[in-house]
Structure formats: C-alpha cells, structure tokens
Amino acid sequence: LVEAVRLDSMNYLPDGGTPLVPRAIEVTGTVIFKYQESRDDWKSVRTATLIMTDGVDTSDEPPENLGKVLRDMKQAGRHLIAAMGFGNDVAYFRRFFAKAEVDSKWILTTGSSEREILAALGLFAEAATQASDEEQFPLLLQSGFEGLKKLQGN
C-alpha cells in the first residue's frame, strides 16, 4: 500500500462506465489464485475482498454469475467478502450485491462525501485487520459491518 497511487480528481473520473461483474470476477479469480498458491505453500491463509462501486453495472453479465464465484469462496470459510456502494442509489446497490450473493451483513452503503467514504473504508480496514486472527475469523465472518460498528462504539 505504501506504493499505491492515491486516487484524486485527476486519476479517478467516475464516468458511469463500470463493467462491475466482469471486473469483480477478475479480481476474485486473482484472490482465489493467490489463496491457493499460499495454501499450497502450507500457509494458513484468510482473505478479505471489498467490491466497491459508485454506479450501475454496465456489463451484460448478470450479478448471479459473480454470485457463483462468491458462493464457492464462502463455502471454503476462509474468505471475507464485502461490498460497498457509495452514492445515492442505496436500493440498487443492495439488490445488486444480494443477487451477487454477498451476505447482507457485509453490504455497506454510504454517501459520496470524502468523509463518508473514508469512514466506510476504515470499517473495512478494521475487518481486514481482524481477519489475521485465526481463532476470531469465523466470528468475524458472522459479525458483518454492524458487528464491527458495535465493537467501535458507533
């Protein structure tokens, strides 16, 4: 993350052109590959993946196709899969992610302000940090964002 380029108004221009399902399948495929690669090296591995969007999916691929991949990941019991939609269409985000089989407790919707988005990302960062605890991981999977908010006193 130290080398990651910070998003700003020059390198992130939301233009409504997100083919969300194909990109999310691509990302989760990479997560699965890296998970299997590490597991093959006899490492105890857990993953945390956040799928984010600020608009409507522009692909022709149904969210259920992503759901097939996410279902397999969840069955392994080693993957925390969360989703965040930011902007005005909360109902759309919740419907879309439900069709993609993201557990409702791991769907977070927020406004579009920098403060709201950073707070939401901070919540996910807390989840990803907790994912490193082998014993607590099953409890984390069951808690969802609301459980994390309670732990933080929000």
mmCIF file of N, CA, C and O in Angstrom, residues 58-113:
data_model
loop_
_atom_site.group_PDB
_atom_site.id
_atom_site.type_symbol
_atom_site.label_atom_id
_atom_site.label_comp_id
_atom_site.label_asym_id
_atom_site.label_seq_id
_atom_site.Cartn_x
_atom_site.Cartn_y
_atom_site.Cartn_z
ATOM 1 N N THR A 58 -22.426 -1.760 -15.926
ATOM 2 C CA THR A 58 -22.694 -1.523 -17.344
ATOM 3 C C THR A 58 -22.493 -2.764 -18.199
ATOM 4 O O THR A 58 -22.656 -2.700 -19.415
ATOM 5 N N SER A 59 -22.156 -3.893 -17.575
ATOM 6 C CA SER A 59 -21.953 -5.106 -18.369
ATOM 7 C C SER A 59 -23.287 -5.807 -18.607
ATOM 8 O O SER A 59 -24.290 -5.506 -17.961
ATOM 9 N N ASP A 60 -23.284 -6.733 -19.549
ATOM 10 C CA ASP A 60 -24.475 -7.537 -19.815
ATOM 11 C C ASP A 60 -24.495 -8.796 -18.960
ATOM 12 O O ASP A 60 -25.427 -9.585 -19.040
ATOM 13 N N GLU A 61 -23.457 -8.972 -18.166
ATOM 14 C CA GLU A 61 -23.339 -10.179 -17.362
ATOM 15 C C GLU A 61 -24.159 -10.028 -16.083
ATOM 16 O O GLU A 61 -24.016 -9.037 -15.359
ATOM 17 N N PRO A 62 -25.011 -10.996 -15.764
ATOM 18 C CA PRO A 62 -25.854 -10.868 -14.575
ATOM 19 C C PRO A 62 -25.037 -11.033 -13.292
ATOM 20 O O PRO A 62 -24.045 -11.766 -13.266
ATOM 21 N N PRO A 63 -25.441 -10.349 -12.211
ATOM 22 C CA PRO A 63 -24.718 -10.462 -10.948
ATOM 23 C C PRO A 63 -24.695 -11.892 -10.408
ATOM 24 O O PRO A 63 -23.804 -12.259 -9.647
ATOM 25 N N GLU A 64 -25.639 -12.703 -10.831
ATOM 26 C CA GLU A 64 -25.663 -14.094 -10.387
ATOM 27 C C GLU A 64 -24.394 -14.843 -10.818
ATOM 28 O O GLU A 64 -23.970 -15.791 -10.152
ATOM 29 N N ASN A 65 -23.774 -14.422 -11.929
ATOM 30 C CA ASN A 65 -22.519 -15.050 -12.353
ATOM 31 C C ASN A 65 -21.411 -14.790 -11.337
ATOM 32 O O ASN A 65 -20.609 -15.675 -11.042
ATOM 33 N N LEU A 66 -21.366 -13.582 -10.812
ATOM 34 C CA LEU A 66 -20.430 -13.278 -9.743
ATOM 35 C C LEU A 66 -20.803 -14.087 -8.506
ATOM 36 O O LEU A 66 -19.929 -14.597 -7.798
ATOM 37 N N GLY A 67 -22.082 -14.227 -8.265
ATOM 38 C CA GLY A 67 -22.561 -14.994 -7.113
ATOM 39 C C GLY A 67 -22.049 -16.420 -7.088
ATOM 40 O O GLY A 67 -21.742 -16.966 -6.027
ATOM 41 N N LYS A 68 -21.923 -17.046 -8.251
ATOM 42 C CA LYS A 68 -21.395 -18.416 -8.311
ATOM 43 C C LYS A 68 -19.978 -18.473 -7.771
ATOM 44 O O LYS A 68 -19.611 -19.390 -7.034
ATOM 45 N N VAL A 69 -19.162 -17.493 -8.131
ATOM 46 C CA VAL A 69 -17.776 -17.438 -7.659
ATOM 47 C C VAL A 69 -17.745 -17.161 -6.158
ATOM 48 O O VAL A 69 -17.030 -17.831 -5.405
ATOM 49 N N LEU A 70 -18.527 -16.180 -5.709
ATOM 50 C CA LEU A 70 -18.535 -15.818 -4.303
ATOM 51 C C LEU A 70 -19.057 -16.959 -3.438
ATOM 52 O O LEU A 70 -18.557 -17.180 -2.329
ATOM 53 N N ARG A 71 -20.038 -17.693 -3.923
ATOM 54 C CA ARG A 71 -20.569 -18.832 -3.175
ATOM 55 C C ARG A 71 -19.469 -19.858 -2.918
ATOM 56 O O ARG A 71 -19.309 -20.348 -1.797
ATOM 57 N N ASP A 72 -18.686 -20.165 -3.945
ATOM 58 C CA ASP A 72 -17.576 -21.113 -3.783
ATOM 59 C C ASP A 72 -16.561 -20.591 -2.768
ATOM 60 O O ASP A 72 -16.046 -21.353 -1.947
ATOM 61 N N MET A 73 -16.255 -19.302 -2.841
ATOM 62 C CA MET A 73 -15.303 -18.719 -1.891
ATOM 63 C C MET A 73 -15.836 -18.820 -0.464
ATOM 64 O O MET A 73 -15.108 -19.201 0.458
ATOM 65 N N LYS A 74 -17.107 -18.491 -0.268
ATOM 66 C CA LYS A 74 -17.676 -18.517 1.079
ATOM 67 C C LYS A 74 -17.709 -19.929 1.645
ATOM 68 O O LYS A 74 -17.490 -20.121 2.834
ATOM 69 N N GLN A 75 -17.951 -20.919 0.802
ATOM 70 C CA GLN A 75 -18.002 -22.301 1.265
ATOM 71 C C GLN A 75 -16.664 -22.751 1.835
ATOM 72 O O GLN A 75 -16.624 -23.608 2.714
ATOM 73 N N ALA A 76 -15.580 -22.166 1.366
ATOM 74 C CA ALA A 76 -14.255 -22.519 1.884
ATOM 75 C C ALA A 76 -14.081 -22.019 3.323
ATOM 76 O O ALA A 76 -13.229 -22.525 4.056
ATOM 77 N N GLY A 77 -14.866 -21.016 3.731
ATOM 78 C CA GLY A 77 -14.791 -20.498 5.086
ATOM 79 C C GLY A 77 -13.518 -19.722 5.387
ATOM 80 O O GLY A 77 -13.187 -19.503 6.547
ATOM 81 N N ARG A 78 -12.810 -19.299 4.363
ATOM 82 C CA ARG A 78 -11.535 -18.606 4.537
ATOM 83 C C ARG A 78 -11.536 -17.223 3.881
ATOM 84 O O ARG A 78 -10.505 -16.570 3.845
ATOM 85 N N HIS A 79 -12.689 -16.819 3.372
ATOM 86 C CA HIS A 79 -12.763 -15.572 2.614
ATOM 87 C C HIS A 79 -13.831 -14.652 3.194
ATOM 88 O O HIS A 79 -14.990 -15.033 3.283
ATOM 89 N N LEU A 80 -13.433 -13.453 3.557
ATOM 90 C CA LEU A 80 -14.374 -12.415 3.930
ATOM 91 C C LEU A 80 -14.659 -11.642 2.643
ATOM 92 O O LEU A 80 -13.734 -11.144 2.005
ATOM 93 N N ILE A 81 -15.907 -11.574 2.255
ATOM 94 C CA ILE A 81 -16.293 -10.873 1.029
ATOM 95 C C ILE A 81 -17.284 -9.782 1.407
ATOM 96 O O ILE A 81 -18.343 -10.061 1.981
ATOM 97 N N ALA A 82 -16.913 -8.560 1.115
ATOM 98 C CA ALA A 82 -17.749 -7.417 1.457
ATOM 99 C C ALA A 82 -17.975 -6.573 0.209
ATOM 100 O O ALA A 82 -17.248 -6.679 -0.773
ATOM 101 N N ALA A 83 -18.994 -5.739 0.279
ATOM 102 C CA ALA A 83 -19.309 -4.860 -0.851
ATOM 103 C C ALA A 83 -19.705 -3.500 -0.317
ATOM 104 O O ALA A 83 -20.304 -3.384 0.750
ATOM 105 N N MET A 84 -19.349 -2.483 -1.092
ATOM 106 C CA MET A 84 -19.715 -1.124 -0.722
ATOM 107 C C MET A 84 -20.197 -0.378 -1.951
ATOM 108 O O MET A 84 -19.533 -0.369 -2.981
ATOM 109 N N GLY A 85 -21.362 0.201 -1.826
ATOM 110 C CA GLY A 85 -21.885 1.078 -2.863
ATOM 111 C C GLY A 85 -21.952 2.477 -2.289
ATOM 112 O O GLY A 85 -22.472 2.664 -1.191
ATOM 113 N N PHE A 86 -21.390 3.432 -2.985
ATOM 114 C CA PHE A 86 -21.468 4.796 -2.466
ATOM 115 C C PHE A 86 -22.119 5.696 -3.495
ATOM 116 O O PHE A 86 -21.903 5.581 -4.685
ATOM 117 N N GLY A 87 -22.975 6.540 -2.974
ATOM 118 C CA GLY A 87 -23.769 7.414 -3.820
ATOM 119 C C GLY A 87 -25.214 7.367 -3.380
ATOM 120 O O GLY A 87 -25.531 6.986 -2.264
ATOM 121 N N ASN A 88 -26.094 7.718 -4.299
ATOM 122 C CA ASN A 88 -27.498 7.895 -3.936
ATOM 123 C C ASN A 88 -28.374 6.656 -4.053
ATOM 124 O O ASN A 88 -29.411 6.583 -3.422
ATOM 125 N N ASP A 89 -27.999 5.678 -4.852
ATOM 126 C CA ASP A 89 -28.916 4.577 -5.144
ATOM 127 C C ASP A 89 -28.708 3.373 -4.227
ATOM 128 O O ASP A 89 -28.312 2.293 -4.652
ATOM 129 N N VAL A 90 -28.994 3.558 -2.956
ATOM 130 C CA VAL A 90 -28.810 2.524 -1.943
ATOM 131 C C VAL A 90 -29.587 1.258 -2.300
ATOM 132 O O VAL A 90 -29.072 0.144 -2.186
ATOM 133 N N ALA A 91 -30.827 1.409 -2.740
ATOM 134 C CA ALA A 91 -31.655 0.245 -3.067
ATOM 135 C C ALA A 91 -31.031 -0.568 -4.201
ATOM 136 O O ALA A 91 -31.004 -1.799 -4.153
ATOM 137 N N TYR A 92 -30.517 0.112 -5.235
ATOM 138 C CA TYR A 92 -29.864 -0.595 -6.344
ATOM 139 C C TYR A 92 -28.663 -1.377 -5.839
ATOM 140 O O TYR A 92 -28.496 -2.553 -6.179
ATOM 141 N N PHE A 93 -27.800 -0.755 -5.041
ATOM 142 C CA PHE A 93 -26.595 -1.426 -4.550
ATOM 143 C C PHE A 93 -26.964 -2.673 -3.751
ATOM 144 O O PHE A 93 -26.380 -3.743 -3.939
ATOM 145 N N ARG A 94 -27.924 -2.534 -2.865
ATOM 146 C CA ARG A 94 -28.321 -3.678 -2.022
ATOM 147 C C ARG A 94 -28.900 -4.810 -2.880
ATOM 148 O O ARG A 94 -28.583 -5.967 -2.664
ATOM 149 N N ARG A 95 -29.745 -4.487 -3.859
ATOM 150 C CA ARG A 95 -30.309 -5.519 -4.760
ATOM 151 C C ARG A 95 -29.203 -6.200 -5.558
ATOM 152 O O ARG A 95 -29.164 -7.420 -5.673
ATOM 153 N N PHE A 96 -28.328 -5.397 -6.152
ATOM 154 C CA PHE A 96 -27.247 -5.925 -6.983
ATOM 155 C C PHE A 96 -26.368 -6.876 -6.184
ATOM 156 O O PHE A 96 -26.099 -8.004 -6.606
ATOM 157 N N PHE A 97 -25.904 -6.428 -5.009
ATOM 158 C CA PHE A 97 -24.994 -7.259 -4.220
ATOM 159 C C PHE A 97 -25.699 -8.485 -3.651
ATOM 160 O O PHE A 97 -25.081 -9.540 -3.498
ATOM 161 N N ALA A 98 -26.994 -8.377 -3.360
ATOM 162 C CA ALA A 98 -27.738 -9.555 -2.907
ATOM 163 C C ALA A 98 -27.799 -10.601 -4.024
ATOM 164 O O ALA A 98 -27.614 -11.800 -3.783
ATOM 165 N N LYS A 99 -28.041 -10.163 -5.256
ATOM 166 C CA LYS A 99 -28.056 -11.090 -6.391
ATOM 167 C C LYS A 99 -26.685 -11.712 -6.617
ATOM 168 O O LYS A 99 -26.580 -12.833 -7.116
ATOM 169 N N ALA A 100 -25.627 -10.984 -6.247
ATOM 170 C CA ALA A 100 -24.265 -11.499 -6.383
ATOM 171 C C ALA A 100 -23.876 -12.353 -5.170
ATOM 172 O O ALA A 100 -22.736 -12.777 -5.052
ATOM 173 N N GLU A 101 -24.812 -12.583 -4.276
ATOM 174 C CA GLU A 101 -24.649 -13.450 -3.110
ATOM 175 C C GLU A 101 -23.655 -12.927 -2.075
ATOM 176 O O GLU A 101 -23.008 -13.706 -1.371
ATOM 177 N N VAL A 102 -23.544 -11.606 -1.991
ATOM 178 C CA VAL A 102 -22.798 -11.022 -0.881
ATOM 179 C C VAL A 102 -23.750 -11.046 0.316
ATOM 180 O O VAL A 102 -24.902 -10.619 0.197
ATOM 181 N N ASP A 103 -23.301 -11.571 1.458
ATOM 182 C CA ASP A 103 -24.146 -11.600 2.649
ATOM 183 C C ASP A 103 -24.577 -10.186 2.996
ATOM 184 O O ASP A 103 -23.748 -9.264 3.009
ATOM 185 N N SER A 104 -25.852 -10.001 3.300
ATOM 186 C CA SER A 104 -26.384 -8.661 3.562
ATOM 187 C C SER A 104 -25.631 -7.956 4.689
ATOM 188 O O SER A 104 -25.471 -6.738 4.661
ATOM 189 N N LYS A 105 -25.131 -8.717 5.657
ATOM 190 C CA LYS A 105 -24.404 -8.095 6.767
ATOM 191 C C LYS A 105 -23.058 -7.526 6.330
ATOM 192 O O LYS A 105 -22.427 -6.766 7.059
ATOM 193 N N TRP A 106 -22.594 -7.899 5.118
ATOM 194 C CA TRP A 106 -21.325 -7.398 4.591
ATOM 195 C C TRP A 106 -21.538 -6.442 3.423
ATOM 196 O O TRP A 106 -20.631 -6.207 2.635
ATOM 197 N N ILE A 107 -22.746 -5.888 3.309
ATOM 198 C CA ILE A 107 -23.021 -4.852 2.301
ATOM 199 C C ILE A 107 -23.129 -3.524 3.041
ATOM 200 O O ILE A 107 -23.912 -3.375 3.979
ATOM 201 N N LEU A 108 -22.322 -2.581 2.616
ATOM 202 C CA LEU A 108 -22.317 -1.264 3.236
ATOM 203 C C LEU A 108 -22.623 -0.238 2.163
ATOM 204 O O LEU A 108 -22.033 -0.261 1.083
ATOM 205 N N THR A 109 -23.562 0.627 2.451
ATOM 206 C CA THR A 109 -23.858 1.725 1.525
ATOM 207 C C THR A 109 -23.573 3.021 2.257
ATOM 208 O O THR A 109 -23.771 3.132 3.462
ATOM 209 N N THR A 110 -23.087 3.964 1.517
ATOM 210 C CA THR A 110 -22.700 5.232 2.120
ATOM 211 C C THR A 110 -22.927 6.356 1.128
ATOM 212 O O THR A 110 -23.125 6.106 -0.058
ATOM 213 N N GLY A 111 -22.882 7.562 1.626
ATOM 214 C CA GLY A 111 -22.977 8.720 0.748
ATOM 215 C C GLY A 111 -21.694 8.878 -0.055
ATOM 216 O O GLY A 111 -20.800 8.038 -0.016
ATOM 217 N N SER A 112 -21.600 9.965 -0.768
ATOM 218 C CA SER A 112 -20.478 10.181 -1.686
ATOM 219 C C SER A 112 -19.414 11.126 -1.159
ATOM 220 O O SER A 112 -18.428 11.372 -1.838
ATOM 221 N N SER A 113 -19.605 11.649 0.037
ATOM 222 C CA SER A 113 -18.619 12.607 0.531
ATOM 223 C C SER A 113 -17.327 11.881 0.895
ATOM 224 O O SER A 113 -17.325 10.696 1.226
#
